[in-house]
Coordinates of C-alpha atoms in Angstrom, one line a residue:
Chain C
X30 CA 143.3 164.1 96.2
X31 CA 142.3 160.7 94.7
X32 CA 144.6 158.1 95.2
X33 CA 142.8 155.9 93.0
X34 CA 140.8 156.9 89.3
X35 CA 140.2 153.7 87.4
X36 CA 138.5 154.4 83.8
X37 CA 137.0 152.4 81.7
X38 CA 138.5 149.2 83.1
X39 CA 138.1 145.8 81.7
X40 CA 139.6 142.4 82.0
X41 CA 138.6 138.9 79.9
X42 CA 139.3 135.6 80.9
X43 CA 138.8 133.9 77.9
X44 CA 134.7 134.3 77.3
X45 CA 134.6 135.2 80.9
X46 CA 134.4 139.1 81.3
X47 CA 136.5 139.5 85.0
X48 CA 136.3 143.3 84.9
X49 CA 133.4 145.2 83.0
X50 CA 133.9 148.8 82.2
X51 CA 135.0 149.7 86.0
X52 CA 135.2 153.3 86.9
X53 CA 135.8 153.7 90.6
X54 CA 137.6 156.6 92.6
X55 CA 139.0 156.5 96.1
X56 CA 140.1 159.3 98.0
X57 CA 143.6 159.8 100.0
X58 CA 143.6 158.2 103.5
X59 CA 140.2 155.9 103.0
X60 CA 140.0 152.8 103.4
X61 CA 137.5 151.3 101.1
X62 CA 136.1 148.1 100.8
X63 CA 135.6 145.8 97.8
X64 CA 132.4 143.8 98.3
X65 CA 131.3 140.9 96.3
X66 CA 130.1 137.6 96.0
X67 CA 132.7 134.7 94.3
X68 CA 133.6 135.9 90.8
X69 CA 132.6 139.3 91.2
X70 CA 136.0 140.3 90.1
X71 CA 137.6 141.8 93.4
X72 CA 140.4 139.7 93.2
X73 CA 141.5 140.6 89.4
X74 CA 140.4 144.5 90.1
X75 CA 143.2 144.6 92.8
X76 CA 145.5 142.4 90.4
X77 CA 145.2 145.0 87.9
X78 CA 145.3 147.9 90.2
X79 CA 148.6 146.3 91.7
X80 CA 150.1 145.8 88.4
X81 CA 150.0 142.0 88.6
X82 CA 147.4 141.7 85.2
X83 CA 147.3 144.0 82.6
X84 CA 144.0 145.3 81.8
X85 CA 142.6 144.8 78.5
X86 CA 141.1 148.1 77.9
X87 CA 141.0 151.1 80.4
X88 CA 143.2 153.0 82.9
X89 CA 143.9 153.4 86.5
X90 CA 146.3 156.0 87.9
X91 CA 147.1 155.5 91.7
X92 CA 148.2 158.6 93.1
X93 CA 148.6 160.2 89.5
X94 CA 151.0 157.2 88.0
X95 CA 149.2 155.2 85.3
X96 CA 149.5 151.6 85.8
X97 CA 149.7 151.1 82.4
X98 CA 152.2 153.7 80.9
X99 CA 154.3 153.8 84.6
X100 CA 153.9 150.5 86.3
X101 CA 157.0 150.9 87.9
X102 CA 156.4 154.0 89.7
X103 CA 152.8 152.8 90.8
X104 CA 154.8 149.5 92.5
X105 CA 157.2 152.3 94.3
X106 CA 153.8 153.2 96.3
X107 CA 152.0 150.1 96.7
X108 CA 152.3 147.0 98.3
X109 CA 149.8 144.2 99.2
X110 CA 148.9 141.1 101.1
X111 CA 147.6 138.4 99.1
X112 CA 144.6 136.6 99.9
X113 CA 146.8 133.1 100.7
X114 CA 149.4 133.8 103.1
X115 CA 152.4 135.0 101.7
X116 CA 155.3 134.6 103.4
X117 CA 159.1 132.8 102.6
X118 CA 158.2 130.0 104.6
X119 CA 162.1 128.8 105.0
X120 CA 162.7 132.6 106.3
X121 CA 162.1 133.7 110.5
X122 CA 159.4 136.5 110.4
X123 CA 162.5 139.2 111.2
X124 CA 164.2 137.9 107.9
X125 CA 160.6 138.1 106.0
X126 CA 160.2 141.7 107.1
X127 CA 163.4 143.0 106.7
X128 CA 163.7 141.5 103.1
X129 CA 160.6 143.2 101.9
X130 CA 161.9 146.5 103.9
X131 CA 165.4 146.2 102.0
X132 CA 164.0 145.2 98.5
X133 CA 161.0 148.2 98.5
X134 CA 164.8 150.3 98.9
X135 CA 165.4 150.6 102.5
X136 CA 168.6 150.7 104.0
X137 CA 169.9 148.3 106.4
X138 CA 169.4 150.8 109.5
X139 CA 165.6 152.0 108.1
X140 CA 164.8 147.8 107.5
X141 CA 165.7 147.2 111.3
X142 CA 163.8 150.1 112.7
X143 CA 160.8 149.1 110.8
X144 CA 161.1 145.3 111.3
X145 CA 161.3 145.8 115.5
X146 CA 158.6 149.0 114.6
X147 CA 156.1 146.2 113.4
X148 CA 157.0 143.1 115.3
X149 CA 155.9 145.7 118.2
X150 CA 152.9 146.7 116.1
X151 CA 151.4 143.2 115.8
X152 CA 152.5 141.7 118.3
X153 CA 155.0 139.3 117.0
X154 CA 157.7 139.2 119.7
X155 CA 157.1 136.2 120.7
X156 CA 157.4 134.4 117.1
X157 CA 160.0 137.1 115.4
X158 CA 162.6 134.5 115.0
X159 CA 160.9 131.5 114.5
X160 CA 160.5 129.8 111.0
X161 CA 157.3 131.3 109.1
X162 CA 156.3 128.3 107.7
X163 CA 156.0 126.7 110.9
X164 CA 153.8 129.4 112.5
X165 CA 149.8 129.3 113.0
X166 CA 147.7 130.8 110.2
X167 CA 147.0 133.6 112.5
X168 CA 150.1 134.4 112.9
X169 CA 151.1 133.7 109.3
X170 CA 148.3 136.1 108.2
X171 CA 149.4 139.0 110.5
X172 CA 153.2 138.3 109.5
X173 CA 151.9 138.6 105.7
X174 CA 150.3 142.1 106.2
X175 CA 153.2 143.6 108.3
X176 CA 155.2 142.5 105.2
X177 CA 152.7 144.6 103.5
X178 CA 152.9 147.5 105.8
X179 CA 156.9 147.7 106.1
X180 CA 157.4 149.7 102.7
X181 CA 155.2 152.0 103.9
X182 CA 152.8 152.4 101.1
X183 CA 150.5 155.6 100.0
X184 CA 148.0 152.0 99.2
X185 CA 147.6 149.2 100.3
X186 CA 145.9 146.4 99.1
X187 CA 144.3 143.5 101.5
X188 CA 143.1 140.6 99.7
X189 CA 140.7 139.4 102.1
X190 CA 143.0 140.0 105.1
X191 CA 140.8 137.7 107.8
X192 CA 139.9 134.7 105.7
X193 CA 140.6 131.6 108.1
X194 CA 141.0 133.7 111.0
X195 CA 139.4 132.9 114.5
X196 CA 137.1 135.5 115.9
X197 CA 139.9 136.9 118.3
X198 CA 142.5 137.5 115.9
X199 CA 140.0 138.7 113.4
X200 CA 138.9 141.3 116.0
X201 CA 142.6 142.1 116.4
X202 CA 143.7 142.8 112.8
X203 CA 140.8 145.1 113.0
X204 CA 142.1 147.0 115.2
X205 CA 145.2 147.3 113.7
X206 CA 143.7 148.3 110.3
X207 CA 141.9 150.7 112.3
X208 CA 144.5 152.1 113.7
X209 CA 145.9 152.8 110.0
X210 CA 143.0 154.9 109.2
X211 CA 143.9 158.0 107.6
X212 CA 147.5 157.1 107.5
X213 CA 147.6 155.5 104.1
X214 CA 144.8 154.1 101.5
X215 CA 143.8 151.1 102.2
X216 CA 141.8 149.3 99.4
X217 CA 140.6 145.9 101.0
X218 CA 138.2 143.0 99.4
X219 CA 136.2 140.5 102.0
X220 CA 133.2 138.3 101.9
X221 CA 132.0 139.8 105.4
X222 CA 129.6 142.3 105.2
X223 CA 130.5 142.5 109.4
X224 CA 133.8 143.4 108.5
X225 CA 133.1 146.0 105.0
X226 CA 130.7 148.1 107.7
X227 CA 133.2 148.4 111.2
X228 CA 136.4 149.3 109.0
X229 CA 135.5 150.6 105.5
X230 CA 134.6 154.5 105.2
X231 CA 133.1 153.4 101.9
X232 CA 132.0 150.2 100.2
X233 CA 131.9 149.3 96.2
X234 CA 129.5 146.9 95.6
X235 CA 131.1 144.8 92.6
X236 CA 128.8 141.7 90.8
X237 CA 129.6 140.4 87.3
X238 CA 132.8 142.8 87.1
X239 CA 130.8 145.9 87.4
X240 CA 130.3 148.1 90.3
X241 CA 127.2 148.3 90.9
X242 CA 127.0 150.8 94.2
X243 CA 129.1 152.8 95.8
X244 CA 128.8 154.5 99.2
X245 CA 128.8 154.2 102.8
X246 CA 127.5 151.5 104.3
X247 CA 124.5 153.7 105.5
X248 CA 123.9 155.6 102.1
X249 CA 123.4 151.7 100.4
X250 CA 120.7 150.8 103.2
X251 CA 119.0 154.3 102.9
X252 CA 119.2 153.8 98.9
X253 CA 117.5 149.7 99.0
X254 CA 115.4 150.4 101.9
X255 CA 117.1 147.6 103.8
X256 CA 117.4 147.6 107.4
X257 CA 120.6 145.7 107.7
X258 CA 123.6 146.3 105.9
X259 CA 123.5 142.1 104.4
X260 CA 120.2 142.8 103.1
X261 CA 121.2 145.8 101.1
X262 CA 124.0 143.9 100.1
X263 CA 121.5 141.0 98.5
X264 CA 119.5 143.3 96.7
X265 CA 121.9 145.2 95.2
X266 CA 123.7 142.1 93.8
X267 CA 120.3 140.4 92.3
X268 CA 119.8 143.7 90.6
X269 CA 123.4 143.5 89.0
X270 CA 123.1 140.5 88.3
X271 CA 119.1 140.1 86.6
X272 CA 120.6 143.5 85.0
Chain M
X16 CA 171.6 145.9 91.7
X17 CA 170.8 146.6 95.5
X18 CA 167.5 144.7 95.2
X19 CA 169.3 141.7 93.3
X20 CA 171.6 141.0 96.3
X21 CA 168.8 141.3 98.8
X22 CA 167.3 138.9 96.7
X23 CA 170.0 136.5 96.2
X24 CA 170.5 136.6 99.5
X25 CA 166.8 135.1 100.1
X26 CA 167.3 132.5 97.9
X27 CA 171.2 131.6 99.6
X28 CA 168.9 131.0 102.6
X29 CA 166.0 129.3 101.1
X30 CA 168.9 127.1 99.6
X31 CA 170.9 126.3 102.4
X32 CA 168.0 125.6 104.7
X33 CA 167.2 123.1 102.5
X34 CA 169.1 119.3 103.7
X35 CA 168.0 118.8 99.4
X36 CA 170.6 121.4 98.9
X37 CA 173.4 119.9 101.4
X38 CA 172.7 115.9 99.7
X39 CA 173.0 116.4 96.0
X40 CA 175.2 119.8 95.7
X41 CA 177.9 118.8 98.3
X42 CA 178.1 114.9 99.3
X43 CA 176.4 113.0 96.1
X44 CA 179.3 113.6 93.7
X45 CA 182.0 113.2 96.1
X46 CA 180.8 109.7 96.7
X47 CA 179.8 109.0 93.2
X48 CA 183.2 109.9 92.7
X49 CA 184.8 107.3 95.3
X50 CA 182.3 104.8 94.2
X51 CA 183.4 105.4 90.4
X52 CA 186.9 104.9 91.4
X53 CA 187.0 102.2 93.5
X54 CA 185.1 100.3 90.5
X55 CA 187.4 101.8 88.5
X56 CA 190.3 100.2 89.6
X57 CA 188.6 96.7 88.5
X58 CA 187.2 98.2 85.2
X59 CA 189.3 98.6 82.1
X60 CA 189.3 102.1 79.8
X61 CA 190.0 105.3 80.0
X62 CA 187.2 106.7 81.2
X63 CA 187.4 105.7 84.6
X64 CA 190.8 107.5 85.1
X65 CA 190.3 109.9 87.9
X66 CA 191.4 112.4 85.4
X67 CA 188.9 111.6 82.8
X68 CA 186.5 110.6 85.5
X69 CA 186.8 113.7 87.7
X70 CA 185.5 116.3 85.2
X71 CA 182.4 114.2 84.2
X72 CA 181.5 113.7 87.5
X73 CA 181.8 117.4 88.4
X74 CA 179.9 118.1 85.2
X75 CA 177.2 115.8 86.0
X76 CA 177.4 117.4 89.7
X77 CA 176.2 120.2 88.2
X78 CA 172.9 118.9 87.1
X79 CA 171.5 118.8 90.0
X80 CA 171.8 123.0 90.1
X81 CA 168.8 123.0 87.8
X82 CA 166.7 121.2 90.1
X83 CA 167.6 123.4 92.7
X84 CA 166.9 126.9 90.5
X85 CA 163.5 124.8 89.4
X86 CA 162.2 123.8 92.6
X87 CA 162.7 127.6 94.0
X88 CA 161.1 129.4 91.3
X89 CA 158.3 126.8 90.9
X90 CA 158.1 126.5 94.7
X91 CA 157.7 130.4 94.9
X92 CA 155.7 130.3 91.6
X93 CA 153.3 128.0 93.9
X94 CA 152.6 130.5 96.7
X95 CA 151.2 134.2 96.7
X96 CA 154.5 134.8 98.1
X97 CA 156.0 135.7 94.6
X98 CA 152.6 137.5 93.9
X99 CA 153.5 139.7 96.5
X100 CA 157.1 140.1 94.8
X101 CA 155.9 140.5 91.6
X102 CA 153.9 143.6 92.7
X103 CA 157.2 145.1 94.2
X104 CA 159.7 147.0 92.4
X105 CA 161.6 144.1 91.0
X106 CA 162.0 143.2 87.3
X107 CA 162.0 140.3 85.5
X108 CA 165.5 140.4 85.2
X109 CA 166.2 140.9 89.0
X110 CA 164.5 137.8 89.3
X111 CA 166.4 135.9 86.9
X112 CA 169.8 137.4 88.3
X113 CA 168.9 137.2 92.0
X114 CA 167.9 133.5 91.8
X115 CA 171.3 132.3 89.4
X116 CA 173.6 134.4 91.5
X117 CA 173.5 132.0 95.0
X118 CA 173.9 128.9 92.8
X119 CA 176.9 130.3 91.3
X120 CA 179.5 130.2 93.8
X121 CA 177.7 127.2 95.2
X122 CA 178.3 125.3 92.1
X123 CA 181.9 126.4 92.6
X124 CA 182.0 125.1 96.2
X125 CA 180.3 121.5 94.8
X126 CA 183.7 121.5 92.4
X127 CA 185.7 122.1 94.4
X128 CA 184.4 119.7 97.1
X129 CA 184.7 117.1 93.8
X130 CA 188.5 117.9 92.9
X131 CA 189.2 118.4 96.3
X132 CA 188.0 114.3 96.7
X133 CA 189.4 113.5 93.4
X134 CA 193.1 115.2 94.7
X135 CA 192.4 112.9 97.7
X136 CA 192.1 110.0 95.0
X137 CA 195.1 110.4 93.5
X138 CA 194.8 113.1 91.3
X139 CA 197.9 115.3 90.8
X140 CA 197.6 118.6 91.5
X141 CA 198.2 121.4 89.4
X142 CA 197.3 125.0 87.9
X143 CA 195.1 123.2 85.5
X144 CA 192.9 122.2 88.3
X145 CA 191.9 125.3 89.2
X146 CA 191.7 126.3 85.4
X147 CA 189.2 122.7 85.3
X148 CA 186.9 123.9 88.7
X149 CA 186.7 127.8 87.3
X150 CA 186.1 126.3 83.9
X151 CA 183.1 124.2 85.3
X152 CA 181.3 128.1 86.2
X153 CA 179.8 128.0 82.2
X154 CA 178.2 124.2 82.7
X155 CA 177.0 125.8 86.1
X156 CA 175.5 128.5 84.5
X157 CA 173.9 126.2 81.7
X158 CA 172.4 123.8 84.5
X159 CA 171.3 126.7 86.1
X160 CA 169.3 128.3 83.5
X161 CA 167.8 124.9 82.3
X162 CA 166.4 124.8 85.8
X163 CA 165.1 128.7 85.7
X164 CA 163.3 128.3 82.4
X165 CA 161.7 125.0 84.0
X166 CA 160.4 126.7 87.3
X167 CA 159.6 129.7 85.0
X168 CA 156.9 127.0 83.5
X169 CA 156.4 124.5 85.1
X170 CA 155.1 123.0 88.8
X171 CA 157.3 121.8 91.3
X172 CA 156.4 118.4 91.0
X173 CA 157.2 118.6 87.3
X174 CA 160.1 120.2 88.0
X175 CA 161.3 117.4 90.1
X176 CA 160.4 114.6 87.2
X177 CA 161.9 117.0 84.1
X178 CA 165.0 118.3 86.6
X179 CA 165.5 115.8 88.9
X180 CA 164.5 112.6 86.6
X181 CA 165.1 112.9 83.3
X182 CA 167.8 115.9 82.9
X183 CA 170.5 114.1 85.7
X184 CA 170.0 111.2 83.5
X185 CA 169.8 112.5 79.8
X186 CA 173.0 114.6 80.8
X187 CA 174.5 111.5 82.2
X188 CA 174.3 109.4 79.1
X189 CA 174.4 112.2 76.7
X190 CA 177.6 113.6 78.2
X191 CA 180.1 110.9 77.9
X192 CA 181.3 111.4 81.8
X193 CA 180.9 107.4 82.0
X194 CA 182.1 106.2 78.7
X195 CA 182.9 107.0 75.3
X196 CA 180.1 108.0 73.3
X197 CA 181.4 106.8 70.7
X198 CA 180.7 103.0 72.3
X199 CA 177.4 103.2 71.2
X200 CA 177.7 104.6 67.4
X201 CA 178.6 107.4 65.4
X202 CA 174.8 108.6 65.1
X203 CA 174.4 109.0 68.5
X204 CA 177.8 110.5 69.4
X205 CA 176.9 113.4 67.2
X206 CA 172.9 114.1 68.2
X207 CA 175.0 114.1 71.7
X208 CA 177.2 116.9 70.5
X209 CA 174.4 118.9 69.4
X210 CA 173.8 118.9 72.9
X211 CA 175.4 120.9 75.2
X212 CA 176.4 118.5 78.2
X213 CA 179.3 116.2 76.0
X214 CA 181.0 119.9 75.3
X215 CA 180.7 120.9 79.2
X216 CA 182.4 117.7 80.3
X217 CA 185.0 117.9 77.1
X218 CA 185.6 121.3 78.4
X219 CA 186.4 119.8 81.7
X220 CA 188.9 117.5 80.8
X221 CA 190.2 119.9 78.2
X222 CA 191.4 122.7 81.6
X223 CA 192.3 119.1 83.5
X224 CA 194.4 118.3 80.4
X225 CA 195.9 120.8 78.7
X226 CA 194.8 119.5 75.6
X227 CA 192.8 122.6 73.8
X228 CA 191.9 120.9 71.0
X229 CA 188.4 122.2 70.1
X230 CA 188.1 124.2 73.5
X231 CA 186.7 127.0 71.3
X232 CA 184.0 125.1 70.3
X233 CA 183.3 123.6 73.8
X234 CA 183.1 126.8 74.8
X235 CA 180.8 128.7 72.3
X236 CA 178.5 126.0 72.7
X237 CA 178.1 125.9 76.3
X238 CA 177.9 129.4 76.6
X239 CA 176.0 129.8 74.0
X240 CA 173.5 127.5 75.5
X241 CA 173.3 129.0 78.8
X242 CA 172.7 132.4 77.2
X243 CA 169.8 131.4 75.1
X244 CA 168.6 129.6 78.1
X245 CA 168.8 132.8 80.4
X246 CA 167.1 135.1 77.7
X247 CA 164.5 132.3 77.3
X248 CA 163.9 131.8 80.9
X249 CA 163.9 135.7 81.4
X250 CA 160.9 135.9 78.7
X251 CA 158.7 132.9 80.1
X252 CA 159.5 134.8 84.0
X253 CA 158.4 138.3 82.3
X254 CA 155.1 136.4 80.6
X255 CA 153.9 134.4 83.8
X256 CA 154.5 138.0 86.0
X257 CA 152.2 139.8 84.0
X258 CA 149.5 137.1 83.0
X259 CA 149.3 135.6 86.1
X260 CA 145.6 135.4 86.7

């Protein structure tokens, strides 16, 4: 089943065309990477895909709901970490958890069993009543995408989910994301061409708004004649963008 | 209305966390109030009669609620925090309702805090004291929205100069908590009427009173106020979720 069909997709700032004509498909349980340099329009595709900008033109149906006819069905199913950390910073990472849990409709019981469920997940024992705001940007970043995580979504959306991490903890929340493989859709944007090829099954390729490949990280070599990953990535972007 | 009250109850705790919170809703008009009447006592007119005095001074108590509404929905407006929120089942109305329903009973705990001083001061008690602190809920409301549409639009440090700044002190002199507008002329007494602050304090003093003389009024146009203000801040909420780029 495909848990995401966008068609047609496009989104203008001003003369500035964010999202060209996308057309992208992702099937149930992948997780699939978003790959682009700045401006490429990762950013606004999963703004528009989570309902936070309306598209100008086009469609996108996550799991069958149109995000423009049935928004609020689509945000039933969805949730997402931000690329900033997004936490209540006045609020202790139990409060933060269990307030996303009870607000995505989960009772008081279900939002315990998921907050103590995740705080074991991530590892967040030690700072699970402490003040968010006052935590470490590691920690902040991993308390953002259990938030993410406690609704339970069909898709999930990571903004660049290791931006500003150290090497340890970005080795960590890959672990974690790994372990979510198959579990959920995860559609997730980065800038590391490292991190597109160990977690994503597949990679879209997006420059100028447009995708301009799609495939496994292998496929995109094979298809450039690159030996490394990067340098398929370079080519494929001059193209789009001479194009 | 599930989601609203986990909401609210966010926002209670974003609130009370805050020592901003604690200063100007709970101890700044009690001790404007036993400044005010300790000058009082050397100062002649009306105005400065703890039961003139009292419902101005809970009135203008009040203004500071639009700071706080403004400073949390600009401060949340400020972080991907609410970007998170807006992609979650909430509506723009949730938001609206699950940020104005904290401040209301802590508006109500600021009045009473301020009649309870003012019954300290010397000011009989009576059923019309309680009719003057439930009567102070529409002024709360109207503060309250003021503040919503302003974090709806604006930054939190603009919030602080249009809320903070200029609103505590336009409703203080357009008001007539301190003295009779009529002091400084006819013109200006009634461009303060076509305000809404001057009918939230006459309302006020009206409950203190008994004197219902134009309490219709008083009350039509502060509620009317604080209605147009909610639906208003309700559309500028609805406009910034979806075009937020």
């Amino acid at each position: 089943m495909k848990a995401i069909r966008t068609t047609d997709l496009c989104r203008s700032f001003g003369d500035v065309r964010a999202v060209d004509h996308l057309d992208l498909s992702v099937e149930s349980g992948e997780i699939f990477a978003l790959l682009g340099v700045n401006g490429a329009g990762k950013t606004t595709t999963i703004r528009i895909l989570s309902c936070l900008l309306r598209p100008d033109s086009g469609d996108a149906e996550l799991m069958g709901h149109s995000i423009v006819r049935d928004p609020t069905a689509v945000k039933q199913i969805i949730n997402l970490s931000p690329q900033e950390t997004a936490v209540a910073r006045n609020l202790s990472v139990r409060e933060n958890l269990h307030l996303i849990a009870r607000i995505y409709g989960c009772t008081k019981n279900e939002a315990d069993m998921r907050t103590n469920e995740l705080v074991n997940a991530l590892e967040l024992h030690d700072v699970a009543s402490r003040k968010a705001g006052t935590l470490s940007g590691g920690y902040q970043r991993r308390v953002s995408i259990a938030m993410a995580l406690i609704s339970k979504p069909q898709i999930l959306f990571l903004d660049e989910p290791t931006l500003g991490l150290d090497v340890l903890a970005r080795r960590a929340l890959w672990k974690f994301i790994e372990s979510l493989r198959g579990g959920m859709t995860i559609i997730l944007t980065t800038h590391s061409m490292e991190e597109a090829q160990a977690l994503s099954d597949r990679i879209g390729i997006l420059a100028g708004g447009r995708l301009r490949a799609c495939g496994t990280a292998q496929e995109l070599m094979s298809r450039t004649g690159k030996d490394t990953f990067e340098d398929a990535f370079v080519q494929l972007v001059s193209e789009g963008e001479s194009a | 209305m599930k989601r609203i009250t986990v909401f609210a109850h966010r926002n209670v705790l974003e609130l009370l966390r805050d020592p901003l919170t604690i200063v100007f809703g709970a101890a700044f008009p009690v001790v404007l109030l036993l400044l005010l009447t300790l000058i009082s006592r050397n100062a002649p007119g009306d105005v400065f009669k703890i039961e003139t005095l009292t419902p101005g001074i809970a009135t203008f108590g009040l203004s500071f609620f639009s700071l706080f509404a403004g400073m949390l929905v600009s401060k949340d407006r400020s972080t991907s925090f609410l970007m998170r929120l807006y992609a979650s089942p909430l509506t723009s109305t949730d938001f609206i309702l699950g940020y104005t329903l904290p401040l209301l009973p802590l508006a109500l705990v600021q009045a009473c805090l301020c009649y309870a001083a003012a019954l300290a001061l010397g000011l009989p008690f009576s059923a019309a004291t309680l009719r003057a602190i439930v009567l102070d809920l529409p002024a709360a409301l109207l503060y309250i929205a003021l503040g919503l549409l302003a974090g709806s639009l604006l930054n939190d440090k603009q919030v602080g100069g249009l809320c903070g700044a200029l609103l505590t002190n336009v409703s203080a002199l357009c008001s007539g908590a301190w003295f009779p507008l009529d002091l400084v002329g006819k013109g200006f007494r009634t461009a303060c009427y076509c305000l809404p602050f001057a009918h939230a304090v006459d309302l006020g003093r009206a409950a203190l009173s008994g004197n219902y003389d134009g309490f219709g009024i008083h009350l039509a146009v502060v509620c009317g106020y604080a209605a147009a203000l909610i639906v208003l801040s309700v559309v500028a909420f609805r406009l910034k979720t979806t075009e937020r780029a």
